[in-house]
Amino acid sequence: MDQSAIDKLANEAFVHVVDLPPPEREAYLTDRCTPAVRERVRSLLARHEAHADWLTTRPLDLPPAALLADTAAVIGDEPSLVGTTLDHFTITRRIGEGGMSVVYLAEDTKLERPVALKILRQGFGFSEVAIARFRREAMTVAQLHHPAIVPVYDVGHTQGVHYLVMEFIDGPTLAGVIDACRRDTPHHAQEREWQRTQASLIAEIADALEHAHRAEVIHRDIKPNNIMIDPSGTARLTDFGIARNRRFDRMTRTGQLAGTVAYMSPEQARGLRREIDHRTDVYSLGATLYELLTLRCPFEGDSVEDVREQVVHKPPRPLSQVNPAIPRDLQTICLKALDKDPDHRYQTASQVASDLRSWLDDRPILARPPGVARRVRQWTRDHRGPVAVASILFLLALVAALAIGLQTLARAGLTPVAFGTTLPDAMLWVQPLDAVRGTPTGPPIVRAVGPRTRVRLDAGLYLFRAEAGRQRLEAIRYVPTAEDRFDFREEIDRRDEPFVVALDRGPHAVDRTRMVQIAGGVFTTSSHPFATEPITIRMPPFWIDKTEVTNGAYKAFVDATDHPLPYHWRNEEPGLVYDPALAERPVVGVTLDDAAAYAAWAGKRLPTEWEWEYAMRQPGDRLYPWSTPPDWVVAPPPPAPRRGGAQIEWSNLLAAYAAATVDAGDDRGVATPLGILHANTNVSEITASVETEGALVSVVRGGSFRGVPAETPLTRRHTFRWGTSSVHRGFRCVATFR
Amino acid sequence: MTDPAAGNVTRLLHDAGRGDRGASDRVMELLYDDLRRLAVAKLGDMPPAATLQPTALINECYLRLVDKEIDYADRLHFFRLAGKVMRGIVVDYTRRHQTQKRGGGRHRVTLEIADRDGDRAVGEMAAVSEAMERLADRDAEAADVVLLKYFTGLSHGQVAEAKGISEARARRLWKLGTTLLAEILELE
């Protein structure tokens, strides 16, 4: 046996024995392997023990440059523009750079004055998002007029270069000043004077921030690098490159870290975008003041991750520890601005300015060092986890939390939900459900008297129910986080809009003859791909539609309500209109929201994926609607015609749909023994279930006209992106009756 | 409207899964473009010191490009190709990076942290990337698990699901793969 054959056998044996207890391992190796293979496996096992988990199971982060490949040259050595002329600006020298841009000193030949030209790096020129963001900076700053904010004069685009024209400040940045001080140790001689100067600088910047905040602009990247000192000694705030501005908010992306980590507020470092308001700037201003006073950052660490961790969890090093000569009041001001909890910081930038000026004038400041209750709370937060908390401290913390924590609780990470019904005099309930199983995890958490209520809910699956007398309407809906509701295709940020659950019932009674009653029972299935064990659910009885919802029924719904038409009925492309000839075909091109709205209008709801599977597999847990493998073969669907080689047009997709689907009520195919049609044919079906691992996706069940029924068991599931639709996807409803 | 590329990629994946090399190459090209585009778009909002997670980018590409009902086999193929693209990116990057360092870098004070911090990760990734070919020679199945898990960030459960094997087997193959890699890289 040659070595490679031995290695192959050893690999197999290794996989077989690696997780076995040593005696069984040995037994296997002795009984089943030749000496040469055994020796090789032992060497592998030894190496495995020495290097278990050496290759981290966590995916690694890459510096952005790695992904920029051929644009990386840009980030490194951009061809210098010195000496060239852009429009009427002659570039003199390079004075600074950032991740996205380079700043040059230039001469404005029309107005004969020096200006700073901020030029978008070439590599970003092709990114529309980058260009739009660059221009947004100009528009944002143009709204602001304050002596301590560096004005933007103009924005332009020439010869493929995008640029901003700004006032040229002939002076260093605060970061430069701090660096100089670090080198120049004897500055302690004039320490008091230094502190006074810095306090008044920060007060000026606080004024500028107050002005920006009133214009609803949040800077989000306050740090010494973005504060310049002009020749008259005045501090000037610059670089609104990542500022958030309500006017242009549609453009900002969700869930990304913006800002520089050492100066980032805890809420920013945690990526809690929704919780970021103007007080993030108050924090970063505090961090800047801290560095000015101590010449050290409040948090220092070996890696970005390390610093970020400290920003979120650790209190800053006391200033007196770094330099005992810092006056107590100045320390208090600094720490108040640096509070982890925005509610305990200065609430406005002007309060910072005001306390700094009080200190400068030797008047009492308003900020107080943290009190006992606060420290206990801080302590419990810092020692959460392994440390057993003495009960008395726990009680104290509880009192403290009750006193000051309620506000915070109410605010954290909740999605606003507008829940209402057309049912008169209804009682409204909201009950949390297990996100995977769809079964209740507890009693209803909201009870309100209708017709409308607004609640804030954690992201998750819920049963929404409206009850009036014997009438009942309900829906199972997943309430997404604000981030999940960001619409990537349209780039619309729906963060501030409530998630709407409308149990708006139409005039028609539910026709039970078109539904099938499903008896309750215990259902066990292994079709969830991520579940490690089979899922067992006790199913209450319910009713399910015999057929998919038809185009005609859906048309009646959109006609009666103002619900938007499916894209392919809007006549936005030639021929894409509602086709009465297809009225009995299953409706497609609808999103989960659309399907849910229809279901409510019809007095029904969407099934969870388990209800769907349970109903379809009755009786006897069959895998296919027919009890034995089919003796009939369906002709494969015609391939979707191509046009232009690549793009698939709606009209082509619809032609395939028209050719390959059948009427929803067409019972010539195979029905389940209970009489449910098209379980694994015609169109696949949207359910109320979602998957939240990774991105938020909706679960769709059954097969479509594109698939082969014999290869599509009733356990088959697909997922699709939340908020999208497809020409293969329809739905049917379920209902429970009292 | 769906992304015009989506249907295209889905079909290409299908063809690629049946052994069409041209289709594989085309998917990798599209993936590469999309990864870069996403990376650039994200960069604008990020502090210079931040790093990008290949896994997050790949997932986003997946959602953008393959936003259709897709067979598990094709889905597996997508992640396998994405893993290869990511490997290529890492290898390219480290080569260029080393050249730049030798060529004397007057560039970027601002990227300093990212560099310092990223170098370790990239160094490791690059080593693993280069060793992957040799791993595939020694055990193709283990190499496939490492590709799916390390370069595209699938969990053991997802690897198992994608490959149609048990999760326990996926874990054991991961152990074999990492052990062989340790051997190839002569880790002491």
Coordinates of N, CA and C in Angstrom, one line a residue, chain A residues 132-263:
Chain A
A132 N -23.0 60.3 -3.6 CA -24.2 60.9 -3.0 C -23.9 61.3 -1.5
R133 N -23.1 60.5 -0.8 CA -22.8 60.8 0.5 C -21.9 62.1 0.6
F134 N -21.0 62.1 -0.3 CA -20.1 63.2 -0.4 C -20.8 64.5 -0.6
R135 N -21.8 64.5 -1.5 CA -22.5 65.7 -1.8 C -23.4 66.0 -0.6
R136 N -23.9 65.0 0.1 CA -24.7 65.3 1.2 C -24.0 66.1 2.3
E137 N -22.7 65.8 2.4 CA -21.9 66.5 3.4 C -22.0 68.0 3.1
A138 N -21.9 68.3 1.8 CA -22.0 69.7 1.4 C -23.3 70.3 1.8
M139 N -24.4 69.6 1.5 CA -25.7 70.1 1.7 C -26.0 70.2 3.2
T140 N -25.4 69.3 4.0 CA -25.6 69.3 5.4 C -25.0 70.6 6.0
V141 N -23.7 70.8 5.6 CA -23.0 71.9 6.2 C -23.6 73.2 5.7
A142 N -24.1 73.2 4.5 CA -24.7 74.4 3.9 C -25.9 74.9 4.8
Q143 N -26.5 74.0 5.5 CA -27.6 74.4 6.4 C -27.1 75.2 7.6
L144 N -25.9 75.0 7.9 CA -25.4 75.4 9.2 C -24.6 76.7 9.1
H145 N -24.8 77.7 9.9 CA -24.0 78.9 9.9 C -23.6 79.2 11.3
H146 N -22.4 78.9 11.6 CA -21.9 79.2 12.9 C -20.4 79.5 12.8
P147 N -19.9 80.5 13.6 CA -18.5 80.8 13.5 C -17.6 79.7 13.8
A148 N -18.0 78.7 14.6 CA -17.1 77.6 15.0 C -17.3 76.4 14.1
I149 N -18.1 76.6 13.0 CA -18.2 75.5 12.0 C -17.6 75.9 10.7
V150 N -16.6 75.1 10.2 CA -15.9 75.4 9.0 C -16.9 75.4 7.8
P151 N -17.2 76.5 7.1 CA -18.2 76.5 6.1 C -17.8 75.8 4.8
V152 N -18.7 75.2 4.1 CA -18.5 74.7 2.7 C -19.0 75.7 1.8
Y153 N -18.2 76.1 0.8 CA -18.6 77.2 -0.1 C -19.3 76.6 -1.3
D154 N -18.8 75.5 -1.8 CA -19.4 75.0 -3.0 C -19.1 73.5 -3.2
V155 N -19.7 72.9 -4.1 CA -19.5 71.5 -4.4 C -19.4 71.4 -6.0
G156 N -18.5 70.6 -6.5 CA -18.4 70.5 -7.9 C -17.9 69.2 -8.4
H157 N -17.9 69.0 -9.7 CA -17.6 67.8 -10.4 C -17.0 68.2 -11.7
T158 N -15.7 67.8 -11.9 CA -15.1 68.1 -13.2 C -14.0 67.0 -13.5
Q159 N -13.8 66.7 -14.7 CA -12.8 65.7 -15.2 C -12.9 64.5 -14.3
G160 N -14.1 64.1 -14.0 CA -14.2 62.8 -13.2 C -13.9 62.9 -11.8
V161 N -13.6 64.2 -11.3 CA -13.3 64.4 -9.9 C -14.4 65.1 -9.2
H162 N -14.8 64.6 -8.0 CA -15.8 65.2 -7.2 C -15.1 66.0 -6.1
Y163 N -15.5 67.2 -5.9 CA -14.8 68.0 -4.8 C -15.8 68.9 -4.0
L164 N -15.4 69.2 -2.8 CA -16.0 70.2 -2.0 C -15.1 71.4 -1.8
V165 N -15.6 72.6 -1.8 CA -14.8 73.7 -1.6 C -15.1 74.2 -0.1
M166 N -14.0 74.3 0.7 CA -14.3 74.7 2.1 C -13.3 75.9 2.4
E167 N -13.7 76.6 3.5 CA -12.8 77.6 4.0 C -11.5 76.9 4.4
F168 N -10.4 77.6 4.0 CA -9.1 77.0 4.4 C -8.7 77.5 5.8
I169 N -8.5 76.6 6.7 CA -8.1 77.0 8.1 C -6.6 76.8 8.1
D170 N -5.9 77.9 8.3 CA -4.4 77.8 8.4 C -4.0 77.5 9.8
G171 N -4.2 76.3 10.2 CA -3.8 76.0 11.6 C -3.9 74.5 11.8
P172 N -3.4 74.1 13.0 CA -3.4 72.6 13.3 C -4.7 72.1 13.7
T173 N -4.8 70.8 13.7 CA -6.0 70.1 14.3 C -5.7 70.0 15.8
L174 N -6.8 69.8 16.6 CA -6.6 69.5 18.0 C -5.7 68.3 18.2
A175 N -5.8 67.3 17.3 CA -5.0 66.1 17.4 C -3.5 66.4 17.3
G176 N -3.3 67.4 16.4 CA -1.9 67.8 16.2 C -1.4 68.5 17.5
V177 N -2.3 69.3 18.1 CA -1.9 70.0 19.3 C -1.6 69.0 20.4
I178 N -2.5 68.0 20.5 CA -2.3 67.0 21.6 C -1.0 66.3 21.4
D179 N -0.7 65.9 20.1 CA 0.6 65.2 19.8 C 1.7 66.1 20.2
A180 N 1.7 67.3 19.9 CA 2.8 68.2 20.3 C 3.0 68.3 21.8
C181 N 1.8 68.3 22.5 CA 1.9 68.4 24.0 C 2.5 67.1 24.5
R182 N 2.2 66.0 23.9 CA 2.7 64.7 24.4 C 4.2 64.7 24.3
R183 N 4.7 65.3 23.2 CA 6.2 65.3 23.1 C 6.8 66.3 24.0
D184 N 6.0 67.4 24.3 CA 6.6 68.5 25.0 C 6.1 68.4 26.5
T185 N 6.8 67.6 27.3 CA 6.3 67.3 28.6 C 6.3 68.5 29.5
P186 N 7.2 69.5 29.4 CA 7.2 70.6 30.4 C 5.9 71.5 30.4
H187 N 5.0 71.1 29.5 CA 3.8 72.0 29.5 C 3.0 72.0 30.8
H188 N 3.4 71.1 31.7 CA 2.7 71.0 33.0 C 3.0 72.3 33.8
A189 N 4.0 73.0 33.4 CA 4.3 74.2 34.1 C 3.1 75.2 34.1
Q190 N 2.5 75.2 32.9 CA 1.4 76.2 32.8 C 0.1 75.4 32.8
E191 N 0.0 74.4 33.6 CA -1.1 73.5 33.6 C -2.4 74.2 33.7
R192 N -2.6 75.0 34.7 CA -3.9 75.7 34.9 C -4.3 76.4 33.7
E193 N -3.3 77.1 33.1 CA -3.7 77.9 31.9 C -4.1 77.0 30.8
W194 N -3.4 75.9 30.6 CA -3.7 74.9 29.6 C -5.1 74.4 29.8
Q195 N -5.5 74.1 31.0 CA -6.8 73.6 31.3 C -7.9 74.6 30.9
R196 N -7.6 75.9 31.3 CA -8.6 76.9 31.0 C -8.8 77.1 29.5
T197 N -7.6 77.1 28.8 CA -7.7 77.2 27.3 C -8.5 76.1 26.7
Q198 N -8.2 74.9 27.1 CA -9.0 73.7 26.5 C -10.4 73.8 26.9
A199 N -10.8 74.1 28.1 CA -12.2 74.2 28.5 C -12.9 75.2 27.7
S200 N -12.3 76.3 27.3 CA -13.0 77.3 26.6 C -13.1 76.9 25.1
L201 N -12.0 76.1 24.6 CA -12.1 75.6 23.2 C -13.3 74.6 23.1
I202 N -13.4 73.7 24.1 CA -14.5 72.7 24.1 C -15.9 73.4 24.2
A203 N -15.9 74.5 25.0 CA -17.2 75.2 25.1 C -17.6 75.8 23.8
E204 N -16.6 76.3 23.0 CA -16.9 76.8 21.7 C -17.4 75.7 20.8
I205 N -16.8 74.6 20.8 CA -17.3 73.5 20.0 C -18.7 73.0 20.4
A206 N -18.9 73.0 21.7 CA -20.2 72.7 22.2 C -21.3 73.7 21.7
D207 N -20.9 74.9 21.6 CA -21.9 75.9 21.0 C -22.2 75.5 19.5
A208 N -21.1 75.2 18.8 CA -21.3 74.8 17.4 C -22.2 73.6 17.3
L209 N -22.0 72.6 18.2 CA -22.8 71.4 18.2 C -24.2 71.7 18.5
E210 N -24.4 72.6 19.5 CA -25.8 73.0 19.8 C -26.5 73.5 18.6
H211 N -25.8 74.3 17.9 CA -26.4 74.9 16.6 C -26.7 73.8 15.6
A212 N -25.8 72.9 15.4 CA -26.0 71.8 14.5 C -27.2 70.9 15.0
H213 N -27.3 70.6 16.3 CA -28.3 69.8 16.8 C -29.7 70.4 16.6
R214 N -29.7 71.7 16.7 CA -31.0 72.4 16.5 C -31.4 72.3 15.1
A215 N -30.5 72.2 14.2 CA -30.8 72.0 12.8 C -31.0 70.5 12.4
E216 N -31.1 69.7 13.5 CA -31.3 68.3 13.4 C -30.2 67.6 12.6
V217 N -29.0 68.1 12.8 CA -27.8 67.5 12.3 C -27.0 66.9 13.4
I218 N -26.7 65.6 13.4 CA -25.8 65.0 14.4 C -24.5 64.7 13.7
H219 N -23.4 65.1 14.3 CA -22.1 65.0 13.6 C -21.6 63.6 13.6
R220 N -21.7 62.9 14.7 CA -21.4 61.5 14.9 C -19.9 61.1 14.8
D221 N -19.0 62.1 14.6 CA -17.6 61.8 14.5 C -16.8 62.9 15.1
I222 N -17.2 63.3 16.3 CA -16.4 64.4 17.0 C -15.2 63.7 17.6
K223 N -14.0 64.3 17.2 CA -12.8 63.9 17.7 C -11.7 64.9 17.5
P224 N -10.6 64.9 18.1 CA -9.6 65.9 18.0 C -9.2 66.2 16.6
N225 N -9.2 65.1 15.7 CA -8.8 65.3 14.3 C -9.8 66.1 13.6
N226 N -11.0 66.3 14.0 CA -12.0 67.0 13.3 C -12.2 68.4 13.9
I227 N -11.3 68.8 14.8 CA -11.4 70.2 15.3 C -10.1 70.9 15.0
M228 N -10.3 72.0 14.4 CA -9.1 72.8 13.9 C -9.0 74.1 14.8
I229 N -7.7 74.5 14.9 CA -7.5 75.8 15.6 C -7.1 76.8 14.5
D230 N -7.9 77.8 14.4 CA -7.5 78.8 13.3 C -6.5 79.8 13.9
P231 N -5.9 80.7 13.1 CA -4.8 81.5 13.5 C -5.2 82.5 14.7
S232 N -6.5 82.8 14.8 CA -6.9 83.6 15.9 C -7.1 82.8 17.2
G233 N -6.8 81.5 17.1 CA -7.0 80.6 18.3 C -8.4 80.1 18.5
T234 N -9.3 80.3 17.6 CA -10.6 79.8 17.7 C -10.7 78.4 17.3
A235 N -11.5 77.6 18.0 CA -11.7 76.2 17.6 C -12.8 76.2 16.5
R236 N -12.5 75.3 15.5 CA -13.5 75.2 14.3 C -13.8 73.8 14.1
L237 N -15.1 73.4 14.0 CA -15.5 72.1 13.8 C -15.6 71.8 12.3
T238 N -15.1 70.6 11.9 CA -15.1 70.3 10.4 C -15.5 68.8 10.2
D239 N -15.5 68.4 9.0 CA -15.8 67.0 8.6 C -17.1 66.5 9.1
F240 N -18.2 66.9 8.4 CA -19.5 66.3 8.6 C -19.7 65.2 7.7
G241 N -18.7 64.5 7.3 CA -18.7 63.4 6.3 C -19.7 62.3 6.7
I242 N -19.8 62.0 7.9 CA -20.8 60.9 8.3 C -21.9 61.4 9.1
A243 N -22.1 62.8 9.1 CA -23.2 63.3 9.9 C -24.5 62.8 9.5
R244 N -25.4 62.7 10.5 CA -26.7 62.3 10.1 C -27.6 63.5 10.1
N245 N -28.4 63.5 9.1 CA -29.3 64.7 8.9 C -30.6 64.2 8.5
R246 N -31.6 64.6 9.3 CA -33.0 64.1 9.1 C -33.4 64.3 7.6
R247 N -33.0 65.4 7.1 CA -33.5 65.7 5.7 C -33.0 64.7 4.7
F248 N -31.8 64.1 4.9 CA -31.3 63.2 3.9 C -31.3 61.8 4.5
D249 N -32.1 61.5 5.5 CA -31.9 60.3 6.2 C -32.1 59.0 5.4
R250 N -32.8 59.1 4.3 CA -33.0 58.0 3.5 C -31.7 57.3 3.0
M251 N -30.7 58.1 3.0 CA -29.4 57.6 2.4 C -28.6 56.9 3.3
T252 N -28.8 57.1 4.6 CA -27.8 56.5 5.5 C -28.2 55.0 5.7
R253 N -27.1 54.2 5.7 CA -27.3 52.8 5.7 C -27.5 52.4 7.2
T254 N -28.1 51.2 7.4 CA -28.4 50.8 8.7 C -27.3 49.9 9.3
G255 N -27.3 49.9 10.6 CA -26.5 48.9 11.3 C -25.0 48.9 11.1
Q256 N -24.5 50.0 10.6 CA -23.1 50.0 10.4 C -22.4 51.0 11.5
L257 N -21.2 50.7 11.8 CA -20.6 51.5 12.7 C -20.0 52.7 12.0
A258 N -20.4 53.9 12.5 CA -19.8 55.1 12.0 C -19.1 55.8 13.1
G259 N -18.0 56.5 12.7 CA -17.3 57.2 13.8 C -16.0 56.5 14.1
T260 N -15.2 57.1 14.9 CA -13.9 56.5 15.2 C -13.9 55.9 16.6
V261 N -13.5 54.7 16.7 CA -13.9 53.9 17.9 C -13.5 54.5 19.2
A262 N -12.3 55.1 19.3 CA -11.9 55.6 20.6 C -12.8 56.7 21.1
Y263 N -13.5 57.4 20.3 CA -14.3 58.5 20.7 C -15.8 58.2 20.5

